[in-house]
Short mmCIF file of C-alpha atoms and ligand atoms in Angstrom, two decimals:
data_model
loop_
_atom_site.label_atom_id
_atom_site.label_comp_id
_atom_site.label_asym_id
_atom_site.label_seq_id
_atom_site.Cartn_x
_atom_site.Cartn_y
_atom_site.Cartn_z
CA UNK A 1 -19.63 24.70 -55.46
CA UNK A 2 -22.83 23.97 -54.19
CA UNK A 3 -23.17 20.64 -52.46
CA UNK A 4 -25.89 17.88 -53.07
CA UNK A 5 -27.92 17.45 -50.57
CA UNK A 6 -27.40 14.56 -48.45
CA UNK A 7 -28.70 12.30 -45.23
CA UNK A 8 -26.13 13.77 -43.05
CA UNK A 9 -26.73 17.32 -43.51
CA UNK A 10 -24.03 19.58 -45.67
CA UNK A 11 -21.12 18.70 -42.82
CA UNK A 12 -20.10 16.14 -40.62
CA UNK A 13 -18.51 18.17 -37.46
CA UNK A 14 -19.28 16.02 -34.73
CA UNK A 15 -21.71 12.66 -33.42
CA UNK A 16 -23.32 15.42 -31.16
CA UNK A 17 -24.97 16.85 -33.95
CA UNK A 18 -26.25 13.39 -35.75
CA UNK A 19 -28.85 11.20 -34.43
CA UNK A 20 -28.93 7.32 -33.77
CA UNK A 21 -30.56 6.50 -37.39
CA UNK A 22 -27.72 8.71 -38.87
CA UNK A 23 -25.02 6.81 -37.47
CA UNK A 24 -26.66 3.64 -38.34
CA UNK A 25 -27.19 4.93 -41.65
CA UNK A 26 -22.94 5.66 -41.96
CA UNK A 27 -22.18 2.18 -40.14
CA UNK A 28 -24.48 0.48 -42.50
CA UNK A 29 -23.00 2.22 -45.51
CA UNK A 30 -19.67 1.06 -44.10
CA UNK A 31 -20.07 -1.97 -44.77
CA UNK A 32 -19.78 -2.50 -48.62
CA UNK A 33 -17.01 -0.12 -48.97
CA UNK A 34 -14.89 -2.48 -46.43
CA UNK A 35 -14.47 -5.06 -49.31
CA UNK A 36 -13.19 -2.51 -51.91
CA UNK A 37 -10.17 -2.26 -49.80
CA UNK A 38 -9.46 -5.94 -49.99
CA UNK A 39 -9.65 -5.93 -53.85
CA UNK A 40 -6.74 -5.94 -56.25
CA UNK A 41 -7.82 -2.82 -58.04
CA UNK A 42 -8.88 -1.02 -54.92
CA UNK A 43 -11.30 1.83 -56.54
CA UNK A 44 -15.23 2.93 -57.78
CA UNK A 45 -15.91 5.57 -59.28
CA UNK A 46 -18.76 7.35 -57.23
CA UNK A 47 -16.92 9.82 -56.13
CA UNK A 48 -15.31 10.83 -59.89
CA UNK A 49 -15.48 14.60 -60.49
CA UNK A 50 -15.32 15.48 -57.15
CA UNK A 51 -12.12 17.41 -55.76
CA UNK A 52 -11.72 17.17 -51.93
CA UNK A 53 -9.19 19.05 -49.74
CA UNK A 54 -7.31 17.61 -46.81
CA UNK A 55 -6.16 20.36 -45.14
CA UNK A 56 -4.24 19.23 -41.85
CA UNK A 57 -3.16 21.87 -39.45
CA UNK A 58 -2.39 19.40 -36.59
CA UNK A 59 0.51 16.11 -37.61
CA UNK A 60 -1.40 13.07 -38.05
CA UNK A 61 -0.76 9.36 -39.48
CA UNK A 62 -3.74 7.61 -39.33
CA UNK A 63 -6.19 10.19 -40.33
CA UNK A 64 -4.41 12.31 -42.92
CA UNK A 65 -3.98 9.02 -44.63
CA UNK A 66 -7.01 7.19 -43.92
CA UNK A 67 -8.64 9.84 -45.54
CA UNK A 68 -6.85 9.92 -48.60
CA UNK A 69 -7.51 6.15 -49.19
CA UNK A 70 -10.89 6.28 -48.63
CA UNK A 71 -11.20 9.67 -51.19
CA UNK A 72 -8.80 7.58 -53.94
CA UNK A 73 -10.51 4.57 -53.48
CA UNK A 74 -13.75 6.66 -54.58
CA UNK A 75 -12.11 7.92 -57.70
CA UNK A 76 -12.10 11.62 -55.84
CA UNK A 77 -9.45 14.20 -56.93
CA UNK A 78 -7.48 14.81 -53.89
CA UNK A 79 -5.08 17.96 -52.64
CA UNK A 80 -3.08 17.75 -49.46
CA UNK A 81 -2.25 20.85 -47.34
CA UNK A 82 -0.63 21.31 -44.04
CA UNK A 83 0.56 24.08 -41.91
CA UNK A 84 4.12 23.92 -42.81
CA UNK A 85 3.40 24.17 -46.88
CA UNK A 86 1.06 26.67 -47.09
CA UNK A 87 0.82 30.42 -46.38
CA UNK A 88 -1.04 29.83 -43.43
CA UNK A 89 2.47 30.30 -41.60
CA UNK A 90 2.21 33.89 -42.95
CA UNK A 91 -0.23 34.50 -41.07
CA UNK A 92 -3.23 33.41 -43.54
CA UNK A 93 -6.51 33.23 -41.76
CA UNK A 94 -8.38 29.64 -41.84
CA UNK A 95 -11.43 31.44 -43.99
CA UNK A 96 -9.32 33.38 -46.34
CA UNK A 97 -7.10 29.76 -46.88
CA UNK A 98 -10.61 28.30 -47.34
CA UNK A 99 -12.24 30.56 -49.41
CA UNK A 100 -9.64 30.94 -51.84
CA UNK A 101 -9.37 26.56 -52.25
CA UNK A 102 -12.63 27.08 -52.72
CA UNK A 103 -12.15 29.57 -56.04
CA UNK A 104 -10.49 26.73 -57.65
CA UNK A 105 -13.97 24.84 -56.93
CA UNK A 106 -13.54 22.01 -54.54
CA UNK A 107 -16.26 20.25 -53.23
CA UNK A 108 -15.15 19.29 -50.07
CA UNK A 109 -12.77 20.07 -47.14
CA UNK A 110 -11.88 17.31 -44.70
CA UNK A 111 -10.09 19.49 -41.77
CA UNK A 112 -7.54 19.17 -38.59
CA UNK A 113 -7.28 22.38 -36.43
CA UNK A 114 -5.41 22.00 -32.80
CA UNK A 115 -8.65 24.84 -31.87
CA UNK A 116 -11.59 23.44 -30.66
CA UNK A 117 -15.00 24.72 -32.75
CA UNK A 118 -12.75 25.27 -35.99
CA UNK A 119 -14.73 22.82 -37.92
CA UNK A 120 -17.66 24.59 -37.09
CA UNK A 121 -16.36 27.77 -38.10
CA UNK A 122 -15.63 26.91 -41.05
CA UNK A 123 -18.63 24.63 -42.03
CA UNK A 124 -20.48 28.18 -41.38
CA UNK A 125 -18.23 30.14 -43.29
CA UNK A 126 -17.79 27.92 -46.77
CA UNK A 127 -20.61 26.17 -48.92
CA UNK A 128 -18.58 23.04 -49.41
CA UNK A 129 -19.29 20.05 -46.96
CA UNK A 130 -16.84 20.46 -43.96
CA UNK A 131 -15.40 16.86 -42.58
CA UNK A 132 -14.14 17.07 -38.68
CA UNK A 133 -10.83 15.11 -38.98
CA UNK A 134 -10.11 16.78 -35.08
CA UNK A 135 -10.66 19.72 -34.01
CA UNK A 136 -8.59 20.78 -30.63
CA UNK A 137 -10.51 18.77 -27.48
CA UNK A 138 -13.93 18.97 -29.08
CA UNK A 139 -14.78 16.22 -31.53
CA UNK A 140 -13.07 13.57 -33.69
CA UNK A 141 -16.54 12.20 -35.50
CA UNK A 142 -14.88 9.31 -38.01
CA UNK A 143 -12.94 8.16 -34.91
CA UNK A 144 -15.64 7.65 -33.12
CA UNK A 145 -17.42 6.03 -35.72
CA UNK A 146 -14.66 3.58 -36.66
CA UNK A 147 -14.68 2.69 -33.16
CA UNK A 148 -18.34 1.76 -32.66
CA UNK A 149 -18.27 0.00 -35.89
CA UNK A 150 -15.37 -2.20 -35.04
CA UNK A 151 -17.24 -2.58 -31.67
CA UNK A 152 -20.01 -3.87 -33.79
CA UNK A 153 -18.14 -6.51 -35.92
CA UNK A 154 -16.34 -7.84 -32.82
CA UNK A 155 -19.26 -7.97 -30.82
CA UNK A 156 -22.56 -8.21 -32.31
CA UNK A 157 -23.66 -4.62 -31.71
CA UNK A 158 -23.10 -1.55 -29.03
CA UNK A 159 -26.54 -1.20 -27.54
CA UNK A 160 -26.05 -2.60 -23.55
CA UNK A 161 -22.32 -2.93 -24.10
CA UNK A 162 -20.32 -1.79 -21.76
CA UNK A 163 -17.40 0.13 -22.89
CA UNK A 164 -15.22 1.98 -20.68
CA UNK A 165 -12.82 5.26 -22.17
CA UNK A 166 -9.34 4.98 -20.03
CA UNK A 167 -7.31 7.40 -19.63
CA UNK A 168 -7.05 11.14 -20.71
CA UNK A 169 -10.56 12.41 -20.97
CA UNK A 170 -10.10 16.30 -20.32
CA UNK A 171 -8.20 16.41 -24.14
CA UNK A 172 -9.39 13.93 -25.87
CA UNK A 173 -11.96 14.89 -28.90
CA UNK A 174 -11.66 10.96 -29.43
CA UNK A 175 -13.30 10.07 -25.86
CA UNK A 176 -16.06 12.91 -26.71
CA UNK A 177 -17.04 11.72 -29.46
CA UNK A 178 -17.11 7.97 -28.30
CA UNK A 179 -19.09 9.30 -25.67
CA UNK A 180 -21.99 10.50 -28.29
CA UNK A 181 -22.41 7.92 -30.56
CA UNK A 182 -22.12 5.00 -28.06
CA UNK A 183 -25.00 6.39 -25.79
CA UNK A 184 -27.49 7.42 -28.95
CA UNK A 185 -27.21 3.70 -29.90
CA UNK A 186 -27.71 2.04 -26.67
CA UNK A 187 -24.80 1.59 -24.94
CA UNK A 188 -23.03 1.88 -21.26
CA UNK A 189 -20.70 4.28 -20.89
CA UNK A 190 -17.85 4.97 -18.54
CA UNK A 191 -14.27 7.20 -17.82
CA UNK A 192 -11.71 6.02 -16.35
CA UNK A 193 -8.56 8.45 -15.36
CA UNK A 194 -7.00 10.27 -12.40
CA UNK A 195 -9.00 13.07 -11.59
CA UNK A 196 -6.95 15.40 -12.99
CA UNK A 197 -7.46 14.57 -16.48
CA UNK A 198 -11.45 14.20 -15.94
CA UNK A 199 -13.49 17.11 -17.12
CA UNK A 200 -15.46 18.77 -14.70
CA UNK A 201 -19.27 17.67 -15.03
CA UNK A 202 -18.81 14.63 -17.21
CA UNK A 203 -20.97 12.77 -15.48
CA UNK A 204 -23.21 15.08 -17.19
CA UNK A 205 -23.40 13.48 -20.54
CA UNK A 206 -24.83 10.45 -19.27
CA UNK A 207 -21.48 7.79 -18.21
CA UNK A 208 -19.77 6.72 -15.00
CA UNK A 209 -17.36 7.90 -13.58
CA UNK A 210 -14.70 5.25 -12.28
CA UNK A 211 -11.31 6.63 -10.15
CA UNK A 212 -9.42 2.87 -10.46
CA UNK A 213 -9.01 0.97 -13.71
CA UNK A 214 -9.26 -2.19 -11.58
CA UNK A 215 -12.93 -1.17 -10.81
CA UNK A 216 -13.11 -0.10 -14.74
CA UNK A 217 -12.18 -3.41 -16.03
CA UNK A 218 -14.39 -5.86 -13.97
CA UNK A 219 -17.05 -3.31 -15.24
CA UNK A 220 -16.43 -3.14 -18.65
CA UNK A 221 -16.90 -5.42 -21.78
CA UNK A 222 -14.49 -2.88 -23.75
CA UNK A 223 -11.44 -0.66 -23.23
CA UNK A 224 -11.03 2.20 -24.91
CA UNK A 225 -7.45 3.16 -24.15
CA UNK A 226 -6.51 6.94 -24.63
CA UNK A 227 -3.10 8.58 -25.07
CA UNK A 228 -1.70 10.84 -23.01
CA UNK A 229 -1.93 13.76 -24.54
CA UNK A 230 1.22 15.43 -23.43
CA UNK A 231 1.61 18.50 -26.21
CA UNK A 232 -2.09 19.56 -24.97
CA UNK A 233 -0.53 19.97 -21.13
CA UNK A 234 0.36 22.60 -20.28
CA UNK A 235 0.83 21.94 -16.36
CA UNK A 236 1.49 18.95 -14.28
CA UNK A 237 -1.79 16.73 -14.89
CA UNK A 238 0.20 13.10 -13.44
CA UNK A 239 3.39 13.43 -11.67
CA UNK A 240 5.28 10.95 -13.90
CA UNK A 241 4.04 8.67 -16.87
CA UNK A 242 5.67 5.78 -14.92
CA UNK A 243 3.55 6.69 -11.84
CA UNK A 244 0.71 7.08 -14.30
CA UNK A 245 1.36 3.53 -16.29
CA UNK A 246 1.43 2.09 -12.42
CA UNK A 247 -2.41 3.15 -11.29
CA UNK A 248 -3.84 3.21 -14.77
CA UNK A 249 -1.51 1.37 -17.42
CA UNK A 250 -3.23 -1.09 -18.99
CA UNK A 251 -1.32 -4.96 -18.07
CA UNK A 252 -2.08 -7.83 -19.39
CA UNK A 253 -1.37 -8.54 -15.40
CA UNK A 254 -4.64 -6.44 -14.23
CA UNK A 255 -6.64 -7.79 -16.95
CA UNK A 256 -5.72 -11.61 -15.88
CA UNK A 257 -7.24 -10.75 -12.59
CA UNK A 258 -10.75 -9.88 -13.82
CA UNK A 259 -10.75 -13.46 -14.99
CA UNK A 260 -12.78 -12.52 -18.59
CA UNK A 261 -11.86 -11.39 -22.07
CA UNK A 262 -12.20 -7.70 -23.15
CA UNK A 263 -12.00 -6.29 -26.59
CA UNK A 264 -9.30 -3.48 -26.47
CA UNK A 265 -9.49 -0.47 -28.22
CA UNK A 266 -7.14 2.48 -28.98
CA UNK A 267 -7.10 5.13 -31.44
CA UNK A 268 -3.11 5.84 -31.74
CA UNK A 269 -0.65 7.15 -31.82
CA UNK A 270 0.24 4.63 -28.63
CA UNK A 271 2.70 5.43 -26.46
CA UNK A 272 3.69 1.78 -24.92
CA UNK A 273 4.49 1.10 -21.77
CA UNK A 274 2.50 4.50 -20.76
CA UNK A 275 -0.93 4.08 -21.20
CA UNK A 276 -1.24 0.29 -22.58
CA UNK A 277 1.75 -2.14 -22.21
CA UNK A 278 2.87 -3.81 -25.23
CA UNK A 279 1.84 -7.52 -24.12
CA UNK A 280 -1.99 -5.82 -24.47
CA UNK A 281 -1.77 -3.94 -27.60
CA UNK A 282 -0.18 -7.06 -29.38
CA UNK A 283 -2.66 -9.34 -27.75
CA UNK A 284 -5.26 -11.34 -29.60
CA UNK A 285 -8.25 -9.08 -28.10
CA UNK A 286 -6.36 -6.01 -29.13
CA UNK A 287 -8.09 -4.73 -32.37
CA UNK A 288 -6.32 -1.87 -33.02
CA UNK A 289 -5.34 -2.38 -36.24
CA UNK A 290 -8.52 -3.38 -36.90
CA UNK A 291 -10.11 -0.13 -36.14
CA UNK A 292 -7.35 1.56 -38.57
CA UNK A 293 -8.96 -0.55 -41.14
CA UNK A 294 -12.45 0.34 -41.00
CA UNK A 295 -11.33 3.96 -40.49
CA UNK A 296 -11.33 3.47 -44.41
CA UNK A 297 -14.36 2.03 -44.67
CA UNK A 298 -16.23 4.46 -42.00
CA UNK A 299 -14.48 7.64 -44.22
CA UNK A 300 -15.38 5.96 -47.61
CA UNK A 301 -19.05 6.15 -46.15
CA UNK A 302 -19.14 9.65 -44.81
CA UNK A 303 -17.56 10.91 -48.23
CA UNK A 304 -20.15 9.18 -50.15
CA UNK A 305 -23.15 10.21 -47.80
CA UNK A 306 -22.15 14.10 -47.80
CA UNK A 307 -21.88 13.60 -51.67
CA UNK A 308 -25.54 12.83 -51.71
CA UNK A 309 -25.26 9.03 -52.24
CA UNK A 310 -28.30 7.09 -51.04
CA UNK A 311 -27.66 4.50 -48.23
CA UNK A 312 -29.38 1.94 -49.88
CA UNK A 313 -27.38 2.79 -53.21
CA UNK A 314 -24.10 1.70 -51.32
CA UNK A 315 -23.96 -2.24 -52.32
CA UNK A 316 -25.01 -1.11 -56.28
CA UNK A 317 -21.68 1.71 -55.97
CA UNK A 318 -19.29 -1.29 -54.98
CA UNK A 319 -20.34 -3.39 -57.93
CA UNK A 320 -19.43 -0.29 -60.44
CA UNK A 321 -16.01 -0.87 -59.26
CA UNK A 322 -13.12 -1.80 -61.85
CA UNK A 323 -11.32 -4.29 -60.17
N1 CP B 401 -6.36 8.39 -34.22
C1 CP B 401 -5.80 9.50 -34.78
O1 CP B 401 -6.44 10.54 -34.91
O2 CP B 401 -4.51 9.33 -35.18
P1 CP B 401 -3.68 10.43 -36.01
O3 CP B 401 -3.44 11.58 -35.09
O4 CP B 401 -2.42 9.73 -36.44
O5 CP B 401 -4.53 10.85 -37.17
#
């Protein structure tokens, strides 16, 4: 089917690709769609008509689901596929998987590949809009954009904000993609992580670079806590995660010694006691259930942008609703 034509462009792969007034533009639309989720009949019907695919090739919670709220909260006819169910563990090729979904006329394909540039590949290869739910280390777009807009509601707005990304940075789409958006709309940027799980360069795209998380947090006005990504390694990147939660765990005991409050962010799954202790991601400046949330919100937006709605239509869409 051939898709409207929208503000965002026919696919949303990554916030390399958008500019500052295009992530505005899906923060902004955000923003009515949050309340839909608070109502008792939790659905509009802009999206009605419209058949959308999920197909996840990688496990996720948040995501997977997130995205099938925000597509049944927009009246959209949804299909789930993942690895294990479908023919792709005959050997099916991601395009031929595609294009024959796409014979039974969907409109859209939100996708999870553990291969870096698959999103890409297959926005080029298929005319209906492509969502980047993850792809391998590359980009994880509606992350990143739930992030900067719960940044924004906590915090008045990104641009000067410092917000530092602890943690695994070499494979983490999430950090990449934090990395975009938050310097197109103004802010301060910094890593934080042994140097073994830096990328090479990343000073590069514009952040700092710091080697101890006690340096990162008098810096910083946010944390960004990553995961350990320990099915992407494939060698010895830390000698032991209790070595690791010593120099760059996250403690409500180092963040008592820089004396000021931090927001704390992380996009799950957590592994406590690793990467963030338990007494900080059940704290009252954690917000990371809070960012799971707007992930609803932020993917109700994107849906309805790619679909062709108008920004400014957003507010008049919420008052269609039913409930
Ligand atoms: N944040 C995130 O991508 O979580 P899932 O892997 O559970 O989707």
């Amino acid at each position: 089917m051939t898709p409207t034509l929208s503000s965002l462009g026919k696919d949303l792969v990554g916030l390399e690709d958008l500019s500052a007034a295009q992530i505005r533009t899906i923060l902004d639309t955000a923003e009515p769609f949050k309340e839909i989720s608070e109502r008792r009949i939790k659905k509009v019907p802009v999206l009605r008509g419209k058949t959308i695919v999920n197909l996840f090739l990688e496990p996720s919670t948040r995501t997977r689901i997130s995205f099938e709220f925000a597509e049944k909260r927009l009246s959209a006819d949804t299909v789930n596929l993942t690895a294990e169910g479908s023919s792709v563990v005959k050997g099916e090729t991601l395009v031929d998987t595609a294009r024959n979904l796409e014979a039974m006329r969907i409109d859209m394909v939100v996708i999870r590949h553990g291969a870096s540039g698959a999103a890409r590949f297959l926005a080029d290869r298929i005319p209906s809009n492509v969502v980047n739910a993850g792809d391998g280390a590359h980009e994880h777009p509606t992350q990143g954009l739930l992030d900067i807009l719960t940044i924004r509601d906590h915090l008045g707005g990104v641009a000067g904000r410092r917000v530092c990304i602890v943690g695994d940075i070499l494979h983490s789409r999430v950090a990449r993609s934090n990395i975009f958006g938050l310097l197109k709309l103004g802010a301060e940027v910094a890593v934080c992580g042994p140097l073994t799980l830096l990328p090479l360069g990343i000073d590069a795209l514009g952040v700092r670079v710091f080697r101890r998380v006690e340096d990162a947090i008098e810096w910083a006005d946010v944390l960004n806590v990553l995961r350990l990504q320990l099915e992407r390694m494939t060698a010895g990147f830390v000698p032991s995660l209790r070595e690791y939660n010593r120099f760059y765990g996250i403690s409500s005991r180092r963040l008592a010694r820089a004396g000021k409050e931090l927001l704390i962010l992380h996009p799950g799954p957590m592994n406590r006691g690793v990467e963030i202790d338990s007494d900080v991601a059940d704290s009252p400046y954690s917000v990371i259930l809070g960012q799971v949330t707007n992930g609803v919100a932020v993917r109700m937006a994107v849906l309805y942008l790619l679909a062709g709605g108008a920004p400014e239509a957003a507010e008049a869409a919420k008052r269609r609703g039913v409930g």
